[in-house]
CSV table of C-alpha atoms and ligand atoms in Angstrom, one decimal:
chain,number,residue,atom,x,y,z
A,1,MET,CA,75.1,20.4,-65.8
A,2,LEU,CA,72.1,17.4,-66.3
A,3,THR,CA,72.5,18.1,-70.1
A,4,ALA,CA,76.2,17.3,-70.3
A,5,VAL,CA,76.2,14.3,-67.8
A,6,ARG,CA,72.8,12.9,-69.9
A,7,GLU,CA,73.9,13.2,-73.2
A,8,ARG,CA,78.0,13.1,-73.3
A,9,ASP,CA,78.4,10.6,-70.0
A,10,ALA,CA,79.9,13.8,-68.5
A,11,TYR,CA,81.2,13.5,-64.9
A,12,ALA,CA,79.4,16.1,-62.9
A,13,ASN,CA,82.9,17.3,-61.2
A,14,LEU,CA,84.2,17.4,-64.6
A,15,ALA,CA,81.8,19.6,-66.0
A,16,LEU,CA,81.2,22.0,-63.4
A,17,PRO,CA,83.6,24.3,-63.1
A,18,GLY,CA,83.1,25.3,-67.0
A,19,ILE,CA,79.5,26.1,-66.5
A,20,LEU,CA,79.9,27.9,-63.6
A,21,ARG,CA,83.0,30.4,-65.5
A,22,ARG,CA,80.3,30.3,-68.7
A,23,HIS,CA,77.1,31.7,-66.8
A,24,ARG,CA,80.0,34.2,-64.8
A,25,LEU,CA,78.5,32.4,-61.5
A,26,ARG,CA,80.8,33.1,-58.2
A,27,ASP,CA,80.2,32.3,-54.5
A,28,ARG,CA,76.6,32.0,-52.8
A,29,ASP,CA,76.0,31.7,-56.8
A,30,ALA,CA,78.3,29.2,-57.6
A,31,GLY,CA,77.4,27.3,-54.3
A,32,LEU,CA,73.3,27.1,-55.1
A,33,ALA,CA,74.3,26.0,-58.6
A,34,THR,CA,76.8,22.9,-57.2
A,35,GLU,CA,74.1,22.1,-54.9
A,36,LEU,CA,71.0,22.3,-57.5
A,37,GLY,CA,73.4,19.9,-60.4
A,38,TYR,CA,74.7,17.7,-57.6
A,39,GLY,CA,71.4,17.1,-55.3
A,40,THR,CA,69.5,16.3,-58.4
A,41,LEU,CA,72.0,14.0,-60.5
A,42,ARG,CA,72.4,12.3,-56.8
A,43,ALA,CA,68.6,11.9,-56.2
A,44,GLN,CA,68.0,10.9,-60.1
A,45,GLY,CA,66.0,7.6,-59.2
A,46,LEU,CA,64.0,8.8,-55.9
A,47,LEU,CA,62.8,12.0,-58.1
A,48,ASP,CA,62.0,10.1,-61.3
A,49,THR,CA,59.9,7.1,-59.1
A,50,ILE,CA,57.9,10.7,-57.5
A,51,ILE,CA,57.7,12.3,-61.3
A,52,ASP,CA,56.7,8.6,-62.7
A,53,ALA,CA,54.0,9.0,-59.6
A,54,CYS,CA,52.7,12.5,-61.2
A,55,THR,CA,52.1,11.7,-64.4
A,56,ASP,CA,50.2,9.2,-67.0
A,57,ARG,CA,52.7,9.5,-69.2
A,58,PRO,CA,55.6,6.8,-68.9
A,59,LEU,CA,59.4,7.9,-68.0
A,60,ALA,CA,60.6,6.8,-71.4
A,61,LYS,CA,58.3,8.9,-73.3
A,62,ILE,CA,58.9,12.2,-71.8
A,63,GLU,CA,61.3,14.4,-73.8
A,64,HIS,CA,64.4,14.0,-72.0
A,65,ALA,CA,65.2,18.2,-71.9
A,66,LEU,CA,61.4,18.1,-69.9
A,67,LEU,CA,62.7,15.1,-67.6
A,68,ASP,CA,65.9,17.4,-66.8
A,69,ALA,CA,63.6,20.2,-65.4
A,70,LEU,CA,61.1,18.1,-64.2
A,71,ARG,CA,63.9,16.2,-61.9
A,72,LEU,CA,65.7,19.7,-61.5
A,73,GLY,CA,62.4,21.2,-60.0
A,74,ALA,CA,61.6,18.2,-58.0
A,75,TYR,CA,64.5,18.4,-56.0
A,76,GLN,CA,64.0,21.5,-55.2
A,77,LEU,CA,60.9,21.1,-54.4
A,78,LEU,CA,61.8,17.9,-51.9
A,79,ARG,CA,65.4,18.6,-51.1
A,80,THR,CA,65.6,22.0,-51.1
A,81,ARG,CA,64.3,25.3,-48.9
A,82,VAL,CA,64.0,27.5,-52.5
A,83,PRO,CA,60.2,28.8,-52.5
A,84,ASP,CA,58.0,26.1,-53.9
A,85,HIS,CA,56.8,29.3,-56.0
A,86,ALA,CA,60.4,29.9,-57.0
A,87,ALA,CA,61.1,26.4,-58.2
A,88,VAL,CA,58.2,25.9,-60.4
A,89,THR,CA,58.0,29.3,-61.7
A,90,THR,CA,61.8,28.8,-62.6
A,91,CYS,CA,61.9,25.6,-64.3
A,92,VAL,CA,58.6,26.4,-66.4
A,93,GLU,CA,60.0,29.0,-67.7
A,94,LEU,CA,63.0,28.1,-68.9
A,95,VAL,CA,61.2,24.7,-70.5
A,96,ARG,CA,58.6,28.1,-72.3
A,97,SER,CA,61.4,29.6,-73.8
A,98,ASP,CA,63.6,26.1,-75.6
A,99,HIS,CA,59.9,24.4,-75.9
A,100,GLY,CA,56.8,25.8,-76.1
A,101,SER,CA,53.6,26.9,-74.1
A,102,GLN,CA,52.5,22.8,-74.2
A,103,SER,CA,55.2,21.9,-72.6
A,104,ALA,CA,56.1,23.8,-70.3
A,105,GLY,CA,52.4,23.5,-69.5
A,106,PHE,CA,52.9,20.0,-69.0
A,107,VAL,CA,56.4,20.4,-66.8
A,108,ASN,CA,54.2,23.1,-64.9
A,109,ALA,CA,51.0,20.7,-64.0
A,110,VAL,CA,53.9,18.0,-62.9
A,111,LEU,CA,55.5,20.0,-60.3
A,112,ARG,CA,52.2,21.5,-58.6
A,113,ARG,CA,51.1,17.1,-58.5
A,114,ILE,CA,54.7,17.1,-56.9
A,115,GLY,CA,54.8,20.0,-54.5
A,116,GLU,CA,51.5,18.9,-53.0
A,117,HIS,CA,53.6,16.1,-50.7
A,118,THR,CA,56.8,16.6,-49.0
A,119,GLU,CA,59.5,14.1,-49.8
A,120,ALA,CA,58.8,11.7,-46.3
A,121,GLU,CA,55.0,12.0,-47.2
A,122,TRP,CA,55.8,10.9,-51.3
A,123,LEU,CA,57.7,8.1,-49.7
A,124,ASP,CA,55.5,6.8,-47.5
A,125,ARG,CA,53.1,6.5,-50.4
A,126,LEU,CA,55.5,5.0,-52.9
A,127,ALA,CA,58.6,2.5,-50.9
A,128,PRO,CA,57.5,-1.2,-50.9
A,129,ASP,CA,56.5,-2.5,-47.0
A,130,PRO,CA,60.0,-2.9,-45.1
A,131,ALA,CA,58.9,-5.8,-43.3
A,132,GLU,CA,58.5,-7.6,-46.5
A,133,ASP,CA,61.5,-5.7,-48.8
A,134,PRO,CA,63.6,-3.7,-46.4
A,135,VAL,CA,66.3,-3.4,-48.7
A,136,GLY,CA,64.1,-1.5,-51.1
A,137,ASP,CA,62.4,0.4,-48.8
A,138,ALA,CA,66.4,1.9,-48.0
A,139,ALA,CA,66.8,2.2,-51.5
A,140,LEU,CA,64.5,4.1,-52.3
A,141,ARG,CA,64.3,6.3,-49.1
A,142,HIS,CA,68.5,7.3,-49.6
A,143,ALA,CA,68.2,7.6,-53.2
A,144,HIS,CA,70.4,5.0,-54.3
A,145,PRO,CA,69.7,1.5,-57.2
A,146,ARG,CA,68.1,-1.3,-55.0
A,147,TRP,CA,71.2,-3.5,-56.5
A,148,ILE,CA,73.9,-1.3,-54.4
A,149,ALA,CA,72.0,-1.0,-51.6
A,150,GLN,CA,71.8,-4.7,-51.6
A,151,ALA,CA,75.6,-4.8,-52.3
A,152,PHE,CA,76.0,-2.7,-49.2
A,153,ALA,CA,73.6,-5.0,-47.3
A,154,ASP,CA,75.8,-8.6,-48.3
A,155,ALA,CA,79.1,-6.1,-46.8
A,156,LEU,CA,77.6,-4.7,-43.6
A,157,GLY,CA,76.0,-8.7,-43.0
A,158,GLY,CA,72.0,-7.4,-42.5
A,159,THR,CA,69.2,-5.1,-43.4
A,160,GLY,CA,68.8,-3.1,-40.5
A,161,GLU,CA,69.8,0.0,-38.8
A,162,GLU,CA,73.3,-0.1,-40.4
A,163,LEU,CA,72.1,-0.4,-44.0
A,164,THR,CA,69.9,3.0,-43.0
A,165,ALA,CA,73.2,4.5,-41.7
A,166,ALA,CA,75.1,3.6,-44.4
A,167,LEU,CA,73.0,4.4,-47.3
A,168,ALA,CA,72.7,7.7,-45.1
A,169,ALA,CA,75.8,8.2,-45.3
A,170,ASP,CA,76.7,7.7,-48.6
A,171,ASP,CA,73.5,9.7,-49.4
A,172,THR,CA,75.6,13.5,-48.1
A,173,ARG,CA,77.8,15.5,-49.0
A,174,PRO,CA,81.2,14.5,-48.0
A,175,ARG,CA,83.8,16.7,-46.7
A,176,VAL,CA,87.1,17.3,-48.8
A,177,HIS,CA,89.8,15.5,-47.2
A,178,LEU,CA,93.6,16.5,-47.8
A,179,LEU,CA,96.6,15.0,-47.7
A,180,ALA,CA,100.1,16.6,-46.3
A,181,ARG,CA,102.4,15.3,-48.8
A,182,PRO,CA,105.1,13.1,-46.9
A,183,GLY,CA,108.6,15.5,-46.5
A,184,GLU,CA,106.7,18.8,-47.6
A,185,ILE,CA,104.4,19.6,-45.1
A,186,THR,CA,102.3,18.2,-41.7
A,187,ALA,CA,99.1,17.9,-41.4
A,188,GLU,CA,99.6,20.2,-38.2
A,189,GLU,CA,100.7,22.7,-40.3
A,190,LEU,CA,98.1,22.3,-43.1
A,191,ALA,CA,95.2,22.3,-40.7
A,192,LEU,CA,96.7,25.5,-39.6
A,193,ALA,CA,97.6,27.1,-43.1
A,194,THR,CA,94.5,26.1,-44.0
A,195,GLY,CA,91.7,26.8,-41.8
A,196,GLY,CA,90.6,22.3,-41.7
A,197,GLU,CA,90.8,20.1,-38.8
A,198,GLN,CA,93.5,17.3,-38.5
A,199,ALA,CA,91.7,13.9,-39.5
A,200,PRO,CA,91.5,11.3,-36.9
A,201,TYR,CA,93.0,8.5,-38.0
A,202,SER,CA,95.4,9.5,-41.0
A,203,PRO,CA,99.0,11.1,-40.0
A,204,TYR,CA,98.8,12.8,-43.2
A,205,GLY,CA,94.7,14.4,-43.1
A,206,VAL,CA,93.5,17.5,-42.7
A,207,HIS,CA,89.5,17.8,-43.3
A,208,LEU,CA,88.1,21.1,-44.5
A,209,GLU,CA,84.1,21.1,-44.3
A,210,PRO,CA,82.1,21.3,-47.3
A,211,GLY,CA,81.5,23.9,-49.5
A,212,SER,CA,84.9,25.8,-48.2
A,213,GLY,CA,85.5,26.8,-51.5
A,214,ASP,CA,87.6,26.1,-54.1
A,215,VAL,CA,90.3,23.8,-53.2
A,216,GLY,CA,93.0,24.2,-56.5
A,217,GLU,CA,93.0,27.9,-54.4
A,218,LEU,CA,94.5,26.8,-51.3
A,219,ASP,CA,98.4,28.5,-51.0
A,220,ALA,CA,99.3,24.4,-50.1
A,221,VAL,CA,97.3,22.7,-52.6
A,222,ALA,CA,98.9,25.6,-55.4
A,223,GLU,CA,102.2,24.5,-54.2
A,224,GLY,CA,102.2,21.4,-54.6
A,225,LEU,CA,102.6,20.8,-50.3
A,226,ALA,CA,99.0,19.5,-50.3
A,227,ILE,CA,96.7,17.3,-53.0
A,228,VAL,CA,93.6,16.2,-52.4
A,229,GLN,CA,92.6,12.6,-51.5
A,230,ASP,CA,90.2,10.6,-49.3
A,231,GLU,CA,90.9,9.5,-45.6
A,232,GLY,CA,90.6,6.2,-46.4
A,233,SER,CA,92.5,6.4,-49.6
A,234,GLN,CA,95.1,8.0,-47.4
A,235,LEU,CA,95.0,4.8,-44.5
A,236,VAL,CA,95.3,2.0,-47.1
A,237,ALA,CA,98.7,3.3,-48.4
A,238,ALA,CA,100.1,3.7,-45.1
A,239,ALA,CA,98.7,0.5,-44.4
A,240,LEU,CA,100.9,-1.0,-47.0
A,241,ALA,CA,103.9,0.9,-45.8
A,242,ARG,CA,103.9,-0.3,-42.2
A,243,ALA,CA,103.1,-4.0,-43.4
A,244,GLU,CA,105.8,-6.7,-41.2
A,245,LEU,CA,107.7,-8.2,-43.9
A,246,LEU,CA,109.9,-10.9,-43.6
A,247,GLY,CA,113.3,-10.0,-44.0
A,248,GLU,CA,114.9,-6.6,-44.8
A,249,ASP,CA,112.5,-3.4,-46.9
A,250,THR,CA,115.3,-2.6,-49.6
A,251,GLY,CA,113.4,0.3,-50.5
A,252,ARG,CA,111.6,-1.5,-53.9
A,253,TRP,CA,108.3,-0.5,-54.3
A,254,LEU,CA,105.6,-0.7,-57.4
A,255,ASP,CA,102.1,0.4,-57.6
A,256,LEU,CA,100.7,-1.9,-60.6
A,257,CYS,CA,97.5,0.6,-61.0
A,258,ALA,CA,98.9,4.2,-60.5
A,259,GLY,CA,96.4,6.5,-62.1
A,260,PRO,CA,95.5,9.5,-61.1
A,261,GLY,CA,99.0,8.9,-58.6
A,262,GLY,CA,97.3,9.9,-55.5
A,263,LYS,CA,98.8,6.6,-53.2
A,264,ALA,CA,101.7,6.9,-55.6
A,265,SER,CA,102.2,10.5,-54.2
A,266,LEU,CA,101.7,9.3,-50.9
A,267,LEU,CA,104.0,5.7,-51.2
A,268,GLY,CA,106.2,7.8,-53.5
A,269,GLY,CA,107.2,10.5,-50.5
A,270,LEU,CA,107.5,7.7,-47.5
A,271,VAL,CA,109.6,5.5,-49.9
A,272,ALA,CA,111.8,8.5,-50.2
A,273,ALA,CA,112.3,9.3,-46.9
A,274,ARG,CA,113.6,5.6,-46.4
A,275,GLY,CA,116.0,6.1,-50.0
A,276,GLY,CA,114.4,4.0,-51.7
A,277,THR,CA,112.0,3.8,-55.0
A,278,LEU,CA,108.8,3.4,-56.4
A,279,ASP,CA,107.7,2.5,-60.2
A,280,ALA,CA,104.6,3.3,-60.9
A,281,VAL,CA,102.3,1.6,-64.1
A,282,GLU,CA,99.3,2.0,-65.4
A,283,SER,CA,97.9,1.4,-68.3
A,284,SER,CA,96.2,4.1,-69.7
A,285,GLU,CA,98.3,7.1,-71.4
A,286,HIS,CA,96.4,10.7,-70.7
A,287,ARG,CA,96.4,9.0,-66.9
A,288,ALA,CA,100.1,8.2,-66.8
A,289,ASP,CA,100.8,11.7,-67.3
A,290,LEU,CA,98.6,12.2,-64.1
A,291,VAL,CA,100.5,10.2,-62.3
A,292,ARG,CA,103.6,11.8,-63.3
A,293,ARG,CA,102.4,15.3,-63.2
A,294,SER,CA,102.0,14.0,-59.1
A,295,VAL,CA,105.1,12.5,-58.4
A,296,ALA,CA,107.4,15.0,-59.7
A,297,GLU,CA,110.2,15.3,-57.8
A,298,LEU,CA,110.1,12.0,-56.2
A,299,PRO,CA,112.3,9.1,-56.9
A,300,VAL,CA,109.4,7.5,-58.8
A,301,THR,CA,109.4,5.7,-62.2
A,302,VAL,CA,105.9,5.6,-64.7
A,303,HIS,CA,105.5,2.9,-66.9
A,304,VAL,CA,102.6,2.8,-69.3
A,305,ALA,CA,101.8,-1.0,-69.4
A,306,ASP,CA,99.3,-3.3,-68.9
A,307,GLY,CA,100.2,-4.1,-64.8
A,308,ARG,CA,99.2,-8.2,-65.5
A,309,GLU,CA,102.3,-8.4,-67.9
A,310,ALA,CA,104.5,-5.4,-67.1
A,311,PRO,CA,107.9,-5.7,-67.7
A,312,LEU,CA,109.3,-5.7,-64.7
A,313,PRO,CA,111.3,-7.7,-62.5
A,314,ASP,CA,109.5,-11.3,-61.1
A,315,GLY,CA,110.0,-11.0,-57.1
A,316,GLY,CA,111.8,-7.6,-57.4
A,317,TYR,CA,109.6,-5.8,-55.0
A,318,ASP,CA,109.6,-5.5,-50.8
A,319,ARG,CA,106.2,-4.1,-51.0
A,320,VAL,CA,103.4,-3.8,-54.5
A,321,LEU,CA,99.8,-2.2,-54.2
A,322,VAL,CA,97.3,-3.1,-56.3
A,323,ASP,CA,94.8,-0.7,-56.0
A,324,ALA,CA,92.2,-2.2,-58.7
A,325,PRO,CA,90.1,-0.7,-61.4
A,326,CYS,CA,86.6,-1.4,-59.2
A,327,THR,CA,83.2,-0.5,-59.2
A,328,GLY,CA,83.7,2.3,-57.4
A,329,LEU,CA,80.7,2.0,-55.3
A,330,GLY,CA,82.8,2.9,-52.1
A,331,ALA,CA,83.1,7.0,-53.6
A,332,LEU,CA,79.7,7.3,-54.9
A,333,ARG,CA,79.8,10.0,-52.4
A,334,ARG,CA,81.6,12.2,-54.1
A,335,ARG,CA,80.7,11.0,-57.7
A,336,PRO,CA,77.0,12.8,-58.0
A,337,GLU,CA,76.0,10.5,-61.1
A,338,ALA,CA,77.9,7.2,-60.7
A,339,ARG,CA,75.2,5.6,-58.7
A,340,TRP,CA,72.8,5.7,-62.0
A,341,ARG,CA,75.9,4.9,-64.1
A,342,ARG,CA,76.9,1.5,-63.1
A,343,ARG,CA,75.8,-1.4,-64.3
A,344,PRO,CA,75.8,-4.8,-62.0
A,345,GLU,CA,77.1,-6.7,-65.5
A,346,ASP,CA,80.1,-4.3,-64.9
A,347,ILE,CA,81.3,-7.0,-62.2
A,348,ALA,CA,82.0,-10.1,-63.8
A,349,THR,CA,84.8,-8.4,-66.4
A,350,LEU,CA,85.9,-6.3,-63.3
A,351,THR,CA,87.1,-9.4,-61.2
A,352,ARG,CA,88.1,-11.2,-63.4
A,353,LEU,CA,90.8,-8.1,-64.2
A,354,GLN,CA,91.2,-7.6,-60.0
A,355,ARG,CA,92.0,-11.3,-60.1
A,356,GLU,CA,94.5,-11.1,-63.1
A,357,LEU,CA,96.3,-8.3,-61.4
A,358,LEU,CA,96.2,-10.0,-58.1
A,359,VAL,CA,98.3,-12.4,-59.3
A,360,ALA,CA,100.5,-10.3,-61.2
A,361,ALA,CA,101.4,-9.2,-58.2
A,362,LEU,CA,102.1,-12.2,-56.0
A,363,ARG,CA,104.6,-12.8,-59.0
A,364,HIS,CA,106.6,-9.4,-59.0
A,365,VAL,CA,106.9,-8.9,-54.7
A,366,ARG,CA,109.6,-11.5,-53.4
A,367,PRO,CA,109.7,-14.6,-50.8
A,368,GLY,CA,108.8,-11.6,-47.3
A,369,GLY,CA,107.1,-9.2,-49.2
A,370,VAL,CA,103.7,-7.8,-49.0
A,371,VAL,CA,100.9,-7.6,-51.5
A,372,ALA,CA,98.0,-4.9,-50.7
A,373,TYR,CA,95.1,-5.6,-52.5
A,374,VAL,CA,92.6,-2.9,-52.5
A,375,THR,CA,89.4,-1.3,-54.1
A,376,CYS,CA,86.8,1.7,-53.4
A,377,SER,CA,84.0,-0.7,-53.3
A,378,PRO,CA,82.4,-2.9,-50.7
A,379,HIS,CA,80.9,-5.1,-53.0
A,380,VAL,CA,81.6,-8.2,-51.5
A,381,SER,CA,82.6,-9.7,-55.1
A,382,GLU,CA,85.4,-7.1,-55.8
A,383,THR,CA,87.0,-7.5,-52.1
A,384,VAL,CA,86.3,-10.8,-50.3
A,385,GLY,CA,85.5,-12.7,-53.4
A,386,VAL,CA,88.5,-12.1,-55.2
A,387,VAL,CA,91.1,-12.1,-52.4
A,388,GLY,CA,89.6,-15.8,-51.4
A,389,ARG,CA,89.8,-17.2,-55.0
A,390,ILE,CA,93.3,-16.5,-55.2
A,391,ILE,CA,94.7,-17.2,-51.9
A,392,GLY,CA,92.7,-20.6,-51.8
A,393,ARG,CA,91.1,-22.3,-49.7
A,394,GLU,CA,90.7,-25.2,-47.0
A,395,GLY,CA,94.5,-25.4,-47.0
A,396,ARG,CA,95.0,-25.5,-50.8
A,397,PRO,CA,96.5,-23.1,-52.7
A,398,GLY,CA,95.2,-20.6,-55.1
A,399,PRO,CA,96.4,-20.3,-58.3
A,400,ALA,CA,99.1,-17.6,-57.4
A,401,GLY,CA,100.8,-20.5,-55.1
A,402,ALA,CA,101.1,-20.3,-51.1
A,403,VAL,CA,100.4,-16.6,-50.1
A,404,ASP,CA,99.7,-15.7,-46.2
A,405,GLN,CA,97.2,-13.0,-45.1
A,406,LEU,CA,98.0,-10.7,-42.7
A,407,ASP,CA,95.4,-8.9,-40.2
A,408,ALA,CA,95.7,-5.9,-41.8
A,409,ARG,CA,93.8,-3.8,-39.4
A,410,ALA,CA,97.5,-4.4,-37.4
A,411,SER,CA,98.8,-2.4,-40.1
A,412,LEU,CA,96.7,0.6,-39.7
A,413,PRO,CA,97.9,4.4,-38.2
A,414,GLY,CA,96.3,4.7,-35.4
A,415,GLU,CA,93.3,3.4,-32.9
A,416,VAL,CA,90.4,3.1,-36.2
A,417,PRO,CA,87.3,1.7,-34.3
A,418,GLY,CA,84.4,-0.4,-36.1
A,419,LEU,CA,87.0,-3.0,-38.7
A,420,GLY,CA,85.3,-6.3,-37.0
A,421,ASP,CA,87.1,-9.8,-36.7
A,422,GLY,CA,89.3,-8.9,-39.8
A,423,PRO,CA,92.1,-10.1,-41.5
A,424,THR,CA,90.9,-7.8,-44.1
A,425,VAL,CA,89.5,-4.1,-43.1
A,426,GLN,CA,86.1,-2.4,-44.5
A,427,LEU,CA,86.1,1.3,-43.7
A,428,TRP,CA,82.6,3.4,-44.2
A,429,PRO,CA,81.5,6.9,-45.2
A,430,HIS,CA,78.7,6.0,-41.7
A,431,VAL,CA,81.3,4.3,-39.6
A,432,HIS,CA,84.6,6.0,-40.3
A,433,GLY,CA,84.0,9.1,-42.3
A,434,THR,CA,86.2,7.5,-45.6
A,435,ASP,CA,84.9,6.4,-48.6
A,436,ALA,CA,84.5,3.2,-48.5
A,437,MET,CA,87.9,1.2,-49.0
A,438,PHE,CA,88.8,-2.4,-48.9
A,439,LEU,CA,92.1,-3.3,-48.2
A,440,ALA,CA,93.6,-7.1,-47.9
A,441,LEU,CA,97.1,-7.6,-47.1
A,442,LEU,CA,99.0,-10.5,-48.5
A,443,ARG,CA,102.9,-12.3,-47.7
A,444,ARG,CA,104.4,-14.8,-49.8
A,445,PRO,CA,106.2,-17.1,-47.3
A,446,LEU,CA,109.7,-17.5,-47.1
A,447,GLU,CA,111.0,-20.0,-49.6
A,448,GLY,CA,112.6,-23.4,-48.6
B,501,SAM,C1,91.2,3.0,-58.8
B,501,SAM,S1,92.3,3.6,-60.1
B,501,SAM,C2,94.0,3.4,-58.9
B,501,SAM,C3,93.7,5.0,-58.3
B,501,SAM,C4,94.9,5.1,-57.6
B,501,SAM,N1,96.0,4.4,-57.4
B,501,SAM,C5,95.7,6.6,-56.9
B,501,SAM,O1,95.4,6.9,-55.7
B,501,SAM,O2,95.2,7.7,-57.4
B,501,SAM,C6,92.6,2.2,-60.8
B,501,SAM,C7,93.9,2.6,-62.0
B,501,SAM,O3,94.0,1.5,-62.8
B,501,SAM,C8,94.1,1.8,-64.2
B,501,SAM,N2,94.3,0.4,-64.6
B,501,SAM,C9,93.0,-0.3,-65.6
B,501,SAM,N3,93.5,-1.2,-66.2
B,501,SAM,C10,94.6,-1.5,-65.6
B,501,SAM,C11,95.4,-2.4,-66.2
B,501,SAM,N4,95.5,-3.6,-67.0
B,501,SAM,N5,97.2,-2.8,-65.4
B,501,SAM,C12,97.2,-1.4,-64.9
B,501,SAM,N6,96.4,-0.3,-64.9
B,501,SAM,C13,95.1,-0.5,-65.3
B,501,SAM,C14,93.1,2.4,-64.4
B,501,SAM,O4,93.3,3.5,-65.9
B,501,SAM,C15,93.1,3.1,-63.2
B,501,SAM,O5,93.6,4.6,-63.3
């Protein structure tokens, strides 16, 4: 898995099932392989800092396959209960069989040096002084790139205990969340059927314990009654469906960035119950196919188009979702390798696209209708930064004309705590147990 991620830019969660099948790993063996692969990828930057302290060779000069073995060994020594001698021996033998005795000797020496201290002891030696660099210290301790820890600090408004809690929660394997598809099954029935627990906030959510096996094998999922969907995604989609319109809801809804179709599936179920329809736009042909599969039998029409210029009516919709392409910094716990792959340089291109999609959404919504702007990132440039540029400031309208910002907290179902002063909503893993989803609700004023 480490090789596939490094060489082919593979997504670990997509590569894993094939690897487990090829090596005929099931049950506890599959669980251990998953934990070692995901854990090593998640902790990569921290492991590299410690490896670097244990060798004179610069990391960039270490052969890739040896570095993979060192990371895997270091992860087992520092973060698992695998006995030290077993961790070292398996990695060394792996290297010996593929790369010879000299490389095996090198890996053996570095791993033995790493095993001389615990993770906490290494961190005390290597982390920056928290009084001088609190973000750098928290970033290393919780295995995040510094720029992402800084982005969390900016969104949280501080570098104290809350930053530590946010990074720690983001470094923990999350529970699987299921969506009980409206009209198909209730959350109560789904919890009973799966042995899970009803979600605390979403009326459609069920939580499963981490490591509860292959979710696809659950009857309710195999039969299409439920899908895997983070509770935060459920909440922001439900908020759009509940937001207060001016005038009647005529049941014309639009999802402008629909692939792979999670929120379209929830919105499609909700609009169907009201006798309405959903148009779902997705620019990628392959992802549009995934949307079609997720909304089969719902009153949803899928369009392959660029959401900035989709051939759909201006002023034609009561409710529009822009679940914008983003850095995904709010969902890092579900994608072990993602934090080391994303680059801060991605942000400028993404925020331009996000602004253009939001302007298009405000064109498609009717006067009195509501647009939900959503990201699975808490980065302030992608959240309040985008919204601020579009709605204008100090009484001057922005590029989309007059827009009223609603208090998005009021449209969430249930009593969701820890939402600050509004009007936007920022969810967090350490507060809500959800991905760090962002939501702003914007309403077009009635004309004249
Ligand atoms: C954050 S994902 C949406 C997730 C989706 N709403 C769900 O719940 O499953 C953003 C999607 O927007 C698509 N996308 C990117 N650029 C786009 C554009 N210009 N117009 C429409 N869709 C776009 C991406 O391919 C991706 O599928």
